[in-house]
Each structure stands twice: as structure tokens, then as C-alpha cells.
Coordinates of C-alpha atoms and ligand atoms in Angstrom, one line a residue:
X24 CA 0.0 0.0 0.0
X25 CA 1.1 3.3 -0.9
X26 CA 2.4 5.3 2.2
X27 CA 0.7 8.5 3.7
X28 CA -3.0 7.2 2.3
X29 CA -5.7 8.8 3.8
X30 CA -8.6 5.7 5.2
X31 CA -11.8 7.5 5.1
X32 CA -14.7 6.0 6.9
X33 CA -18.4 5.5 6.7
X34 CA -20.4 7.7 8.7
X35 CA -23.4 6.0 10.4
X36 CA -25.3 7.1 13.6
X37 CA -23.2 10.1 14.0
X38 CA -20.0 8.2 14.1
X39 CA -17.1 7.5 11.5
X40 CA -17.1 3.8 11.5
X41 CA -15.0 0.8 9.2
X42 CA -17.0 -1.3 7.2
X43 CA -18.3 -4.4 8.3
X44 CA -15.5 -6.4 5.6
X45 CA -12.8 -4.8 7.1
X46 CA -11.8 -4.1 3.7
X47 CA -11.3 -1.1 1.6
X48 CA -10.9 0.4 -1.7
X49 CA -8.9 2.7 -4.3
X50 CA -10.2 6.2 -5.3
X51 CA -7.6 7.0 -7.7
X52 CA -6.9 10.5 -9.7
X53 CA -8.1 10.0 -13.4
X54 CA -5.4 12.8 -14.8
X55 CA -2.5 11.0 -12.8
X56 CA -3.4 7.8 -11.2
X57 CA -0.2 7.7 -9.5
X58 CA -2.2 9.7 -6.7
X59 CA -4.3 7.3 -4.6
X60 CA -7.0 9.9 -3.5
X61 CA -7.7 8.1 -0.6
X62 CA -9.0 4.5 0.7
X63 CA -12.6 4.1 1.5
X64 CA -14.7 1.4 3.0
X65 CA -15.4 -1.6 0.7
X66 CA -19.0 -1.7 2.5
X67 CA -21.8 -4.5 2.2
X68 CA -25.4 -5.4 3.6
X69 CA -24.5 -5.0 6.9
X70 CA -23.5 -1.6 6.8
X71 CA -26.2 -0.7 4.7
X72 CA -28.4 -2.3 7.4
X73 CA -26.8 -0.9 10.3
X74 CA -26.8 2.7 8.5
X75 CA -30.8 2.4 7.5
X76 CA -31.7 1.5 11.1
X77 CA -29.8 4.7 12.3
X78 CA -32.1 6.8 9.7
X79 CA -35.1 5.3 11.0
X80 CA -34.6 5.9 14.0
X81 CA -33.3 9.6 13.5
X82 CA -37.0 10.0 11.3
X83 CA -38.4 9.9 14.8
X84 CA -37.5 13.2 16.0
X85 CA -35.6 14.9 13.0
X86 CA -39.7 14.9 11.3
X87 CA -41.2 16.6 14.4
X88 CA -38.1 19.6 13.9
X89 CA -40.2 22.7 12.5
X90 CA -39.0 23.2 8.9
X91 CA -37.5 26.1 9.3
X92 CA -35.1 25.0 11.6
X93 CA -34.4 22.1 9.6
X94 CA -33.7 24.5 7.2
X95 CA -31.6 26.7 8.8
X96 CA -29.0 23.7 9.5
X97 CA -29.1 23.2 5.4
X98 CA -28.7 27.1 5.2
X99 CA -25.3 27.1 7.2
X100 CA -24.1 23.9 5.5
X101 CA -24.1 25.8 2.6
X102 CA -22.4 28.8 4.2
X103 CA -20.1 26.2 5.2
X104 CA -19.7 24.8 2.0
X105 CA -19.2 28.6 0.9
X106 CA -16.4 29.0 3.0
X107 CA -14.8 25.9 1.8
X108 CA -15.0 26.2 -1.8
X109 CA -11.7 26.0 -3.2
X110 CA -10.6 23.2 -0.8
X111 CA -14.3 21.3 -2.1
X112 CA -13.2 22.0 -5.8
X113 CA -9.7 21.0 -5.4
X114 CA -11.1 17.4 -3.7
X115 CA -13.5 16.9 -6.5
X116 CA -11.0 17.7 -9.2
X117 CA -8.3 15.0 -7.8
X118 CA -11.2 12.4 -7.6
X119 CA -12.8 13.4 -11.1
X120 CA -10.8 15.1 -13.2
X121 CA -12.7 18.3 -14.6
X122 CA -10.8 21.2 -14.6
X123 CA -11.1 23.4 -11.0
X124 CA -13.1 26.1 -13.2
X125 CA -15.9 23.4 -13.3
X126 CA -15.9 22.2 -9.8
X127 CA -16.0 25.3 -8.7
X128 CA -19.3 25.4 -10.8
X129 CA -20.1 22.4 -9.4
X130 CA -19.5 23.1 -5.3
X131 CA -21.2 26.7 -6.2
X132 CA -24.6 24.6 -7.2
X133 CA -24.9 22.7 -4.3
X134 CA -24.4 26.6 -2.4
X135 CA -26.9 27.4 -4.7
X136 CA -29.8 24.3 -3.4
X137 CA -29.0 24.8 -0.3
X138 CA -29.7 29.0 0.1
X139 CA -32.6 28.1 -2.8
X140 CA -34.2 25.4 -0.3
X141 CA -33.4 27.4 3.1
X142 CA -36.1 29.6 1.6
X143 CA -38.5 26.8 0.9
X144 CA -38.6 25.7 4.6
X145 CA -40.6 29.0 5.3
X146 CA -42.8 28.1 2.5
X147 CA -43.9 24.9 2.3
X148 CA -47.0 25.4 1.3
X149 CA -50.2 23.5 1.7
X150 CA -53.6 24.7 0.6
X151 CA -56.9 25.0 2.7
X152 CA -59.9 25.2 0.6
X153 CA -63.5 25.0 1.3
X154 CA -65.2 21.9 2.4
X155 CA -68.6 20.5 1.2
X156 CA -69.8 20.8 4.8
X157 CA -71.0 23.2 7.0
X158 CA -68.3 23.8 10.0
X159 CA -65.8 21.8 8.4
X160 CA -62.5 22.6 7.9
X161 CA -60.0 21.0 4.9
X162 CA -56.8 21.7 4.1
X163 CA -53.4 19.8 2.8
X164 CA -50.1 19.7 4.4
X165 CA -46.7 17.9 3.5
X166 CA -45.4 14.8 5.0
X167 CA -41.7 13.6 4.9
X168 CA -41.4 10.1 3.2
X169 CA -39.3 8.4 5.9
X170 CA -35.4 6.8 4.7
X171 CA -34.5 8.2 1.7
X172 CA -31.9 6.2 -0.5
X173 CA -29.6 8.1 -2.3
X174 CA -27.2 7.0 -5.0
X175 CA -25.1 9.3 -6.8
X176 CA -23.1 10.2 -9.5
X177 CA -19.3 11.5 -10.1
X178 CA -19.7 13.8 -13.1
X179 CA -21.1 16.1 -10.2
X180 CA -19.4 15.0 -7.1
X181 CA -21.0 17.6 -4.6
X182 CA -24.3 19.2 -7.2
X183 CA -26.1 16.3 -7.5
X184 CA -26.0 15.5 -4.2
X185 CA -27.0 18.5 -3.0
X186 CA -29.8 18.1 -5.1
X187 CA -31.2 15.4 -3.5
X188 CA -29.8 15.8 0.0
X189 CA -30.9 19.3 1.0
X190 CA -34.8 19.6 -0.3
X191 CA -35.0 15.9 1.4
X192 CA -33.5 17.5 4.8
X193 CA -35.8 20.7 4.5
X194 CA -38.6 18.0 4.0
X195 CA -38.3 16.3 7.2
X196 CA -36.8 12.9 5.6
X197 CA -33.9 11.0 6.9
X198 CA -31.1 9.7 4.7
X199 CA -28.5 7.1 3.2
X200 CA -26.5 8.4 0.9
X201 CA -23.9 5.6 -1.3
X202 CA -21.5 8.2 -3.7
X203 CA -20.2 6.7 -7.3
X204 CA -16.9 4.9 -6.2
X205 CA -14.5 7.0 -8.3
X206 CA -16.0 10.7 -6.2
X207 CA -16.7 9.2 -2.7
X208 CA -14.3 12.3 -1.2
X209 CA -16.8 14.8 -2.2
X210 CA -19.6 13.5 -0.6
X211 CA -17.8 13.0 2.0
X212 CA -17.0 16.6 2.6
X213 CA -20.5 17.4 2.4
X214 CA -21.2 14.7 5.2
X215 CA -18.6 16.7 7.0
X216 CA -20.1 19.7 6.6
X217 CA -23.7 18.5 7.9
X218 CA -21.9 17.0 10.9
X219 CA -20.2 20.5 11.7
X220 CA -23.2 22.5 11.3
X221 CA -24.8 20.4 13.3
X222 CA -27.7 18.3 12.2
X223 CA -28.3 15.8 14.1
X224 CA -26.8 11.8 14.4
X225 CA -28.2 9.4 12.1
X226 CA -30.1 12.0 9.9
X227 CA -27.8 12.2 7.5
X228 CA -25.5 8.2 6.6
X229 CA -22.7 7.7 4.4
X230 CA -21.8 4.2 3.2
X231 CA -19.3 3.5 0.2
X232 CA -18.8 0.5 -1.3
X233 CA -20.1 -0.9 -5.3
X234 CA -23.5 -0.8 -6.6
X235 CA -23.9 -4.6 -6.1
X236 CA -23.2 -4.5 -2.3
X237 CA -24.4 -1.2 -1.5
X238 CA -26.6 0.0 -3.9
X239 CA -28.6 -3.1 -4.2
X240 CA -29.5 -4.0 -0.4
X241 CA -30.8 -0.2 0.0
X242 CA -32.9 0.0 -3.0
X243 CA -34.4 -3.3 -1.8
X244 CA -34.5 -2.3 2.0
X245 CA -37.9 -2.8 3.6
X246 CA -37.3 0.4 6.1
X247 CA -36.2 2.2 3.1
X248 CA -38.9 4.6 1.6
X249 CA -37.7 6.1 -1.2
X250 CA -34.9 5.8 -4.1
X251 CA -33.6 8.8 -5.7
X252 CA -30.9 7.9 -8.0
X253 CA -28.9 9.7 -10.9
X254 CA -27.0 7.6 -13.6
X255 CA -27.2 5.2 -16.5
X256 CA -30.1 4.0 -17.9
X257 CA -29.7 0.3 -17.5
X258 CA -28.9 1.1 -14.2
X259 CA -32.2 2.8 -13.6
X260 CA -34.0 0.3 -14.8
X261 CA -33.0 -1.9 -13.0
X262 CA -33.6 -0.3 -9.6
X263 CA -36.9 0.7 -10.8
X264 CA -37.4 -3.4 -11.4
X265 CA -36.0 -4.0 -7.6
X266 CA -38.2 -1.4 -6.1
X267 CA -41.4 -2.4 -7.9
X268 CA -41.8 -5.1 -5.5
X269 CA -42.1 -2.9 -2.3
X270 CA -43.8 0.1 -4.2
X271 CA -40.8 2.8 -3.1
X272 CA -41.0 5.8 -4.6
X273 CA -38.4 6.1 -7.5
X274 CA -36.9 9.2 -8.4
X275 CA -34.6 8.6 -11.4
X276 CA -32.4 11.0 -14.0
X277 CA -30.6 9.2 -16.5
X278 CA -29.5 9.6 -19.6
X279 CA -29.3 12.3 -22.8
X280 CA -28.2 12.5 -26.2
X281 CA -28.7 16.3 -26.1
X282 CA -28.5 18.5 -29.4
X283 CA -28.4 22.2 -30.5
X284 CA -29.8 22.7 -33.6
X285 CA -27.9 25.7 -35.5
X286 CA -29.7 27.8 -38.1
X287 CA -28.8 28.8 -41.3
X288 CA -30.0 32.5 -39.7
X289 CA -28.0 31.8 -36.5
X290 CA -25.2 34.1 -35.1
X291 CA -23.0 31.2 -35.6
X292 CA -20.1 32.7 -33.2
X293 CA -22.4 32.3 -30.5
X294 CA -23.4 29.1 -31.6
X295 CA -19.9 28.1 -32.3
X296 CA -19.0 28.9 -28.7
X297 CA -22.1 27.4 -27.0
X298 CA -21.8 23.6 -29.4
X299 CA -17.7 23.8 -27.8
X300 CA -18.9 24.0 -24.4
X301 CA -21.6 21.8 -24.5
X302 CA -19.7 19.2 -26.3
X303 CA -16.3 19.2 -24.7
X304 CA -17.1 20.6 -21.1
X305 CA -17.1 18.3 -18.9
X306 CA -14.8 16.1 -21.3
X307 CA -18.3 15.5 -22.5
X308 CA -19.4 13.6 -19.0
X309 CA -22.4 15.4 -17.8
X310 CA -25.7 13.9 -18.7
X311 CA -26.9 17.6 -20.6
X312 CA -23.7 17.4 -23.0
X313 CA -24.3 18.4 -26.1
X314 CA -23.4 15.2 -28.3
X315 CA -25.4 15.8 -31.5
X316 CA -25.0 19.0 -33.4
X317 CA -27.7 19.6 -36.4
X318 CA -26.6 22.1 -38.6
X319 CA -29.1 23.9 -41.2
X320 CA -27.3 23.0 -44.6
X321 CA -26.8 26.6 -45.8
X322 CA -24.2 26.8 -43.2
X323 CA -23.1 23.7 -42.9
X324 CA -19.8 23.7 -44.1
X325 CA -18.9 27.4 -43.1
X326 CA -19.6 26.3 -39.3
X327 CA -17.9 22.6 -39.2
X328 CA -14.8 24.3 -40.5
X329 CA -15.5 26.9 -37.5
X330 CA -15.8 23.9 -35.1
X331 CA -13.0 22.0 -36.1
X332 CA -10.2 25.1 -35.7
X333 CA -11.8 26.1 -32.4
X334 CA -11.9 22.5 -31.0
X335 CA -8.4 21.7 -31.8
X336 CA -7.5 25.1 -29.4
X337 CA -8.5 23.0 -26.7
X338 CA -6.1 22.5 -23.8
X339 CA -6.4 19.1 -22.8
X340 CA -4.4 18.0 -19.2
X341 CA -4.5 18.0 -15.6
X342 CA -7.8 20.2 -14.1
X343 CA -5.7 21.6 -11.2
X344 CA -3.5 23.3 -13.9
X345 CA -5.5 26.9 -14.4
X346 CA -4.3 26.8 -18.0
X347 CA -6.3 23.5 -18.6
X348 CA -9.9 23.9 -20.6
X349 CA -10.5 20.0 -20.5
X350 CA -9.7 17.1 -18.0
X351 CA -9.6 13.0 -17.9
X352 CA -12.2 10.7 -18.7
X353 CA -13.4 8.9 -15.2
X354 CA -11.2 5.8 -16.1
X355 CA -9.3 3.7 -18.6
X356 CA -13.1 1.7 -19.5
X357 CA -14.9 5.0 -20.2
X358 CA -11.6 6.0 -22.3
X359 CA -11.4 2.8 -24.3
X360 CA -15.3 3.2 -24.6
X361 CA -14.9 6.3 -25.9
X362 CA -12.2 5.3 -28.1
X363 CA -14.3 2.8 -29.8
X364 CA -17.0 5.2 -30.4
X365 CA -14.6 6.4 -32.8
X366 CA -14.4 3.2 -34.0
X367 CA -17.7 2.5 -34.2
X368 CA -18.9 5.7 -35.9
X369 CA -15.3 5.3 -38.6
X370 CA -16.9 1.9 -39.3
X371 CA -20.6 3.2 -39.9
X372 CA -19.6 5.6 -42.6
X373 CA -19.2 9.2 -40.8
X374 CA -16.4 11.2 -41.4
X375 CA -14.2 11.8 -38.3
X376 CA -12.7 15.5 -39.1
X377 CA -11.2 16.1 -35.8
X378 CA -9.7 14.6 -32.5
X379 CA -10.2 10.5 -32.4
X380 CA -7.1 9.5 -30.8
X381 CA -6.1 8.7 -26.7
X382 CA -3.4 11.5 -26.1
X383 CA -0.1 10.0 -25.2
X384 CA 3.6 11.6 -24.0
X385 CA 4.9 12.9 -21.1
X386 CA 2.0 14.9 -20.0
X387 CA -0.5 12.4 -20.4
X388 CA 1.3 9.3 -19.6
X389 CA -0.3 8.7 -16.3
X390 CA -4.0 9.9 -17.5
X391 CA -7.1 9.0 -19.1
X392 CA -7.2 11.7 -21.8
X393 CA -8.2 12.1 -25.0
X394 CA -8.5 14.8 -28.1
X395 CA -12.0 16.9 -28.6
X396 CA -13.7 14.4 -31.2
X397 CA -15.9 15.5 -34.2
X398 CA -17.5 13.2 -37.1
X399 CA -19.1 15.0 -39.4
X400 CA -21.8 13.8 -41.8
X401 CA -23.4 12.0 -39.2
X402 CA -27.0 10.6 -40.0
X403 CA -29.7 9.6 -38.1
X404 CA -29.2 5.5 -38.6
X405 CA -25.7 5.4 -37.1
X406 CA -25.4 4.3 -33.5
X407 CA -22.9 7.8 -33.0
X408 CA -26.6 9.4 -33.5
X409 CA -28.5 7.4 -31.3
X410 CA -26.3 6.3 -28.3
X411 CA -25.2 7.8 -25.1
X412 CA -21.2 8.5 -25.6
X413 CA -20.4 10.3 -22.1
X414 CA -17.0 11.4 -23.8
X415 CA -16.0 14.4 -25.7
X416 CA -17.0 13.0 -28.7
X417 CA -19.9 15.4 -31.3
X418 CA -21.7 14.1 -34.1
X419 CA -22.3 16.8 -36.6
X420 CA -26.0 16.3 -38.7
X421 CA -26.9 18.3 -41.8
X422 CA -30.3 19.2 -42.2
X423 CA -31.9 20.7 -45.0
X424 CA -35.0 22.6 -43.3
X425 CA -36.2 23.8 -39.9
X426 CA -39.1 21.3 -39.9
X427 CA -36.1 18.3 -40.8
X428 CA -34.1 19.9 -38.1
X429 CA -36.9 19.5 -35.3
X430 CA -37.8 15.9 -36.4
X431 CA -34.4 15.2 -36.4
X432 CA -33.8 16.2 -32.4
X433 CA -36.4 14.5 -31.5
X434 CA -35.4 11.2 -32.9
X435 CA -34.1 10.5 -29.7
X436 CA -34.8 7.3 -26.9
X437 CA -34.1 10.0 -24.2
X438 CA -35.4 13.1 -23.8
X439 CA -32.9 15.7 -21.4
X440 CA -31.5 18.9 -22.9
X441 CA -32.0 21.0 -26.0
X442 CA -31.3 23.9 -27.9
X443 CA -31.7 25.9 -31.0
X444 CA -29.6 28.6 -32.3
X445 CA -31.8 31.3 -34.9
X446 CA -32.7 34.8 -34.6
X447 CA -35.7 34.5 -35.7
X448 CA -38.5 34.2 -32.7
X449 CA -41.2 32.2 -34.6
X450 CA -38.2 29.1 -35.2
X451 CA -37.1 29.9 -31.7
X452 CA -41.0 29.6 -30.2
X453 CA -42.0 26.7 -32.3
X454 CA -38.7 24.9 -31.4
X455 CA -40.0 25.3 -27.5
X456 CA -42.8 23.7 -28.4
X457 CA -42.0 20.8 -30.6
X458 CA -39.0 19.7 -29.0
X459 CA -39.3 17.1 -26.7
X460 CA -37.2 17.5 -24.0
X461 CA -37.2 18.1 -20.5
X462 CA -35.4 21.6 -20.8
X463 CA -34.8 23.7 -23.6
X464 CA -32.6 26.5 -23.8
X465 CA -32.8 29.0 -27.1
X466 CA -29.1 30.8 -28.1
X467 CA -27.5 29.0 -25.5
X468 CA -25.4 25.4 -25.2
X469 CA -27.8 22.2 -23.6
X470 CA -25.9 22.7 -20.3
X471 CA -25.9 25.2 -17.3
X472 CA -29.3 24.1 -15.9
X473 CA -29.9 26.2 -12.6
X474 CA -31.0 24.7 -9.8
X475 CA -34.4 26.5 -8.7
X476 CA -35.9 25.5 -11.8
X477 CA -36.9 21.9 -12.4
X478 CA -34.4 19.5 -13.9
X479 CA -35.1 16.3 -15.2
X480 CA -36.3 14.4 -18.7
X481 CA -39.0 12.9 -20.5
X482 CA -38.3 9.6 -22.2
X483 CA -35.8 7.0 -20.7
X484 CA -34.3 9.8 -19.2
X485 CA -36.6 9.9 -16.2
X486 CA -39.6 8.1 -14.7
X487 CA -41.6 11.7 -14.8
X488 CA -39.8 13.4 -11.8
X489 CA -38.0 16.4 -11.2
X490 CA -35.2 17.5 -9.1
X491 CA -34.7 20.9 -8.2
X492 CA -36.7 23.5 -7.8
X493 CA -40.1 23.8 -6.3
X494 CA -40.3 20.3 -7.8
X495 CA -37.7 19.0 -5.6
X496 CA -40.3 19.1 -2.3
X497 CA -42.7 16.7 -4.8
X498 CA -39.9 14.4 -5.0
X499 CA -39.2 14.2 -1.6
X500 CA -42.4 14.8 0.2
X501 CA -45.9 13.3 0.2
X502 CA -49.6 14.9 0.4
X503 CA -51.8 14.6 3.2
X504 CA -55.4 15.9 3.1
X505 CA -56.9 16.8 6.6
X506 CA -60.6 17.3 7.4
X507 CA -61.4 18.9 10.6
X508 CA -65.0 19.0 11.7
X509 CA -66.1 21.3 14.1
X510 CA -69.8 20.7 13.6
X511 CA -70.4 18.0 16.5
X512 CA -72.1 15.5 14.4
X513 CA -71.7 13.3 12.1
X514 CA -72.2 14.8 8.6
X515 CA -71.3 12.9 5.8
X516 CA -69.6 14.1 2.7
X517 CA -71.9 13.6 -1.3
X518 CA -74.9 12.7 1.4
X519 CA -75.4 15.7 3.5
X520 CA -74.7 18.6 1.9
X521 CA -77.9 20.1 1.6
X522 CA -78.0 20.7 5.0
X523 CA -77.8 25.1 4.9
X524 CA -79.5 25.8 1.2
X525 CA -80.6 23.4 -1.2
X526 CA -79.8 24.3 -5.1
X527 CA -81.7 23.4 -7.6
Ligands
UN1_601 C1 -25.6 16.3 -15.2 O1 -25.1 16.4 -16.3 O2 -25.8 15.2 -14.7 O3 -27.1 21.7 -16.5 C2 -26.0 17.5 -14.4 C3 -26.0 21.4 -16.3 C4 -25.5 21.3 -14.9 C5 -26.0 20.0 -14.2 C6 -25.6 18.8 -15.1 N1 -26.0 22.4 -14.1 O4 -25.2 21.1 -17.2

């Protein structure tokens, strides 16, 4: 073992505890992966059973905490999380690989949920309305859901689990909270920073360990209430199979195959400068990415000359260098995935015009990177079109009219992001329209959601949830309808409601 490791622990019951196994495991840097992050607990059932009793037994008192208060504590975590920012990006950047810039973003988000949902404790909101009955009161209020499962993702180590962690908090719900494998550090700084703000033991558990020992015995937890999970497809699938059987509720964002559409009217530096960002931030690794780029022919070859000399400026290397526009892929299998992508889309007739190769030599020797990618004449039978890439690879499409261009987007299995460069407002309305996606985004790239507006997809990127926004208490909440009567009888409701005026 490699000296000077850090061990990290679970954190269960308000206590930082070893796994069960006695075993841990490697979080390694994906831009040099002769830095061992740190080790963390190669956890199992027992943990997860050990960490699920602690949240139920927190639920007791943490739901009977006004909401305010409870969102108070997830007000100063985010101060907390505030003052820590640049030792938060740095963490996530060693563990994931995008370039400090971008994890700055990404800590700055979860700073963002948690002032957005400090404010929603004070709201709330229930309705009363009228009731049928004479001296009878109605009205709705919202109830926590219990255990909340949480499994997350590393293209954003600390956003996404703020996403799901903070509303769920504000709402009264207790929670178990298993990070990807390759960004356990992040979440485990946010775990710190509920534990130092204060909110109470066993409301908030941390258990690492793989999706097969961890993530499977809490999605199929009796005492657990809820799933909210962010990742692959076939992943989500499969949990929503495994919680079918108990009836959970399932919250579940998965994946995009996001395009812009650019016009033949469209500024095309702004577009040029949105399609780079959406393609290659990220090294292509967020689930909004733009991956498909359909270009109105007029223009066509004008702006895939444009995109080939800007992507090729891209500085590819280490995300703790400054100078850096573009870091790792997470690990050698999403590289050689990515790297047969190319393969794959050489094979099915498109032409690859930029990038395409794993970049080797001093600099990269002990990384997972590779060049910007682009294939141009891309149509809509290739799998480059169709499938999920999560690399920094762009299919260009030509299209020859706005109405091909529309049909074209949304010949899509998911259903995330989307975009459409034009000036011209009718194209721009019609295109928020027709396109079906989950959000849409006119003269601007498929990603930089923000978080107090709902976030999610239609298709198989979601099962009809949203996080975020005022959408986020839905997720993590549930209805109850309450009838008071202070009549002192018995009056019953469709029978006796004619009991002050009869209408005719
Ligand atoms: C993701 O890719 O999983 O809209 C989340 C965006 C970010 C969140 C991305 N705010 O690109």
C-alpha cells in the first residue's frame, strides 16, 4: 500500500465507522493515477443495514423539527460549504478530473440548493380550501417520506448530491447516501459539513462500497422509503425493477443524447462557442452534454470548419492546472469506450474531421485523456446518433429545413436537454414547443441548468420526476389531506350537503 494514504470511513449514527469487511478500496486520480485519493470502506449489507436502522430511528425526531429550523442547518451547511469552496473544488478535481473552473461550478450549485431550499422551509406550502360541509375545515399539508436512499453520481461529485440531500432534509426525511466509487471524497466533505453545522446523528449516513453490495440492499430495504438515484439507464432500470416489488418511490435522471440545432439564420459565433462548451465541457461527461450537433445546410460547411479550428485550441491535461480547458475521462473503460465510439462511428460511414485519438507523452502518460472528437456527416441510422457516448465526442448532422431539423432532435430514446440557435422568434417559439425535452434552452449550449428550476427528462431519461426547484419538495415529500369538523355530528360528505340551502 502506498504510504501516507488517507482511510476515510463510513459515517453511520453520527459516528465515523469501518465497514463491516474490514476491507477497503482505491479512489484514484483520473489525470494522474499515481495519486491514490484516498482509501474508502469496501461496504456490504450489513453496513447498509446498520446505516438504514440509524435513519429510522433519527426520522423519529428529525420529522417533528419545524421546517424552518431544519432549514436553517441546510442554510449554514451551505455557508459552510461557501467558505470551503476552493478546498471542495480542489477534492472533487483530484477524484474526477474536470478542470477546477468546473468544480468550482459544481461546489457553487450545491451553495446554490441549499440558500434556494433554506427559503423553501418558510414556504412549504399546503392549501386549505372550502369543504362541502358546513363547520368543516379542509386543508393539505406535506409529509416527509421516511429513509431516503440516495445514490449518486461523479460527473457532479457535490451538485447532484445536493440536489437530493438538501430539499429531502428541508422536508423532514432522513437519509442514506452511497456516492459513485471514483467521487466518494466529495460527498464525504458534504457529510462533514452536515456533521459541523450540526444536524443531528443518524439523519444524515454515508456508506461507500459498489452498486452490487451497497446500492442493491438499499434499493431493496424494507425500512427504506424512497430511491432517488442519478445515472445510467440500464442502471435505472434496473432499480426501478428491484423497487417495484415494495412500491418505493423512485426518483430517477438518467441519460441524454442532447442536441443544439444551429440555423442557417443563426449568429454562428455564439453558436460556435455554445456547441464547444456543451460538447467538450465536462470532457463530455455530464448527462446535458451536447453530443449531437444539427446544422441547417446553408451553413453547414462554413460552421464545421469553424468547429473543427476552435476545438483543436482545446487545452487538454490536468484540471488543477489553471491553464487546462479539458480534463480525464473517469477511467481507462470510459476511455477505451470512448475510443471505440470512434471506431464505431469510422466503421458506420461518418467522417471523423477532428480529434479520435487517446493522447499520449509525457503529459499524459499517467491519464485517461483524449482529443476533442468530431464526425461530421453523421446521420440519423448510425449508433454515434442514437447512443449515449459520455465522452468528448460530437456528431455533426446536416439538415436541410427547420421542420427536418426538429424531427431530427427528437429522434431520440431520451429526452434531457436541448437547444436551438436562430434569430428568428417564430423558429425559436416553435422549437419550445415541438422539441421534446425536458429543458430547452434558445441561443444558449444544452448545459448550465440552474437549480431552482426543475431539472429532469421525458423519455428514458426519467420516470416523470424532477429535481430541483419547487419540484424537488414533490420528490421528496408526500400529500396529506386533513378534514377537521367542528360541527359535532356526524355529517357525511356527497350525502349531507344540503344541510344550509338546497340548489336546484
Ligand atoms: C448532469 O449532467 O448530470 O445543466 C447535471 C448542467 C448542470 C448539471 C448537469 N447544471 O449542465
Amino acid at each position: 500500500m502506498a504510504k501516507n494514504v488517507p482511510v476515510y470511513k463510513n459515517f453511520i449514527n453520527g459516528k465515523w465507522v469501518s465497514a463491516k469487511s474490514g476491507k477497503t478500496f482505491k479512489n484514484i486520480n483520473p489525470a494522474d493515477t499515481r495519486e491514490i485519493v484516498g482509501l474508502f470502506q469496501d461496504s456490504d449489507e450489513r453496513d447498509v443495514n446498520d446505516a438504514v436502522a440509524a435513519a429510522k430511528e433519527a426520522f423519529k425526531k428529525w420529522r417533528l423539527v419545524p421546517a424552518p429550523k431544519r432549514a436553517e442547518l441546510v442554510m449554514n451547511l451551505g455557508l459552510w460549504m461557501k467558505k470551503n469552496k476552493e478546498k471542495l473544488a480542489k477534492d472533487a478535481t483530484r477524484e474526477m478530473g474536470k478542470v477546477l473552473n468546473e468544480t468550482r461550478g459544481d461546489v457553487q450549485e450545491g451553495i446554490d440548493m441549499a440558500l434556494f431550499c433554506s427559503g423553501e422551509g418558510r414556504r412549504m406550502y399546503g392549501e386549505t380550501t372550502p369543504s362541502e360541509l358546513p363547520d368543516k375545515f379542509a386543508m393539505t399539508v406535506r409529509e416527509p417520506l421516511g429513509v431516503c436512499g440516495m445514490i449518486t453520481p461523479w460527473n457532479f461529485p457535490m451538485a447532484i448530491p445536493c440536489w437530493k440531500v438538501m430539499p429531502a432534509l428541508v422536508c423532514g426525511n432522513t437519509i442514506v447516501i452511497k456516492p459513485a466509487s471514483f467521487t466518494p471524497l466529495t460527498v464525504l466533505n458534504l457529510v462533514k459539513g452536515c456533521e459541523e453545522v450540526g444536524i443531528p446523528k443518524g439523519v444524515i449516513n454515508y456508506v461507500t462500497g459498489s452498486g452490487s453490495k451497497v446500492g442493491d440492499p438499499l434499493v431493496k430495504h424494507k425500512d427504506v422509503n424512497m430511491i432517488s438515484f442519478t445515472g445510467s439507464t440500464d442502471v435505472g432500470r434496473n432499480i426501478n425493477i428491484a423497487a417495484a416489488e415494495s412500491f418505493k418511490k423512485i426518483g430517477l435522471e438518467m441519460g441524454g443524447k442532447n442536441a443544439v440545432i444551429v440555423m442557417d439564420d443563426a449568429n454562428l459565433d455564439l453558436a460556435l462557442e455554445g456547441v464547444v462548451w456543451g460538447a467538450f465541457g465536462t470532457t463530455g461527461q455530464r448527462c446535458t452534454a451536447t453530443s449531437r450537433c444539427i446544422v441547417h445546410r446553408k451553413v453547414y460547411n462554413k460552421f464545421l470548419k469553424m468547429l473543427i479550428e476552435k476545438a483543436k485550441t482545446i487545452k487538454v491535461g490536468n484540471g488543477l492546472d489553471e491553464k487546462n480547458e479539458m480534463g480525464p475521462a473517469i477511467d481507462e473503460s470510459q476511455l477505451l469506450k470512448d475510443l471505440e465510439y470512434v471506431e464505431i462511428g469510422r466503421k458506420e460511414g461518418a467522417k471523423l474531421v477532428c480529434g479520435g485519438k487517446r493522447l499520449t507523452g509525457e503529459k499524459y502518460k499517467y491519464g485517461f485523456f483524449m482529443e476533442p472528437t468530431i464526425f461530421a456527416d453523421v446521420n440519423r441510422k448510425m449508433r454515434i446518433f442514437k447512443e449515449e457516448i459520455f465522452g468528448p465526442i460530437l456528431s455533426v448532422i446536416p439538415v436541410n429545413s427547420f421542420e427536418e431539423a426538429i424531427e431530427t432532435q427528437n429522434d431520440c430514446l431520451y429526452g434531457l436537454s436541448g437547444s436551438i440557435y436562430t434569430q428568428d422568434v417564430n423558429r425559436a417559439f416553435s422549437a419550445m414547443r415541438d422539441v421534446h425535452t425536458g429543458i430547452f434552452y434558445v441561443n444558449a449550449p444544452t448545459i448550465g441548468a440552474e437549480i431552482h428550476l426543475p431539472f429532469g427528462g421525458v423519455k428514458q431519461t426519467g420516470n416523470g420526476h424532477r429535481e430541483a426547484g419547487k419540484t424537488a419538495l414533490e420528490l421528496f415529500s408526500e400529500w396529506k389531506s386533513i378534514y377537521v369538523d367542528f360541527s359535532g355530528r356526524l355529517q357525511r360528505a356527497q350525502i349531507d350537503t344540503d344541510a344550509l340551502v338546497k340548489v336546484k
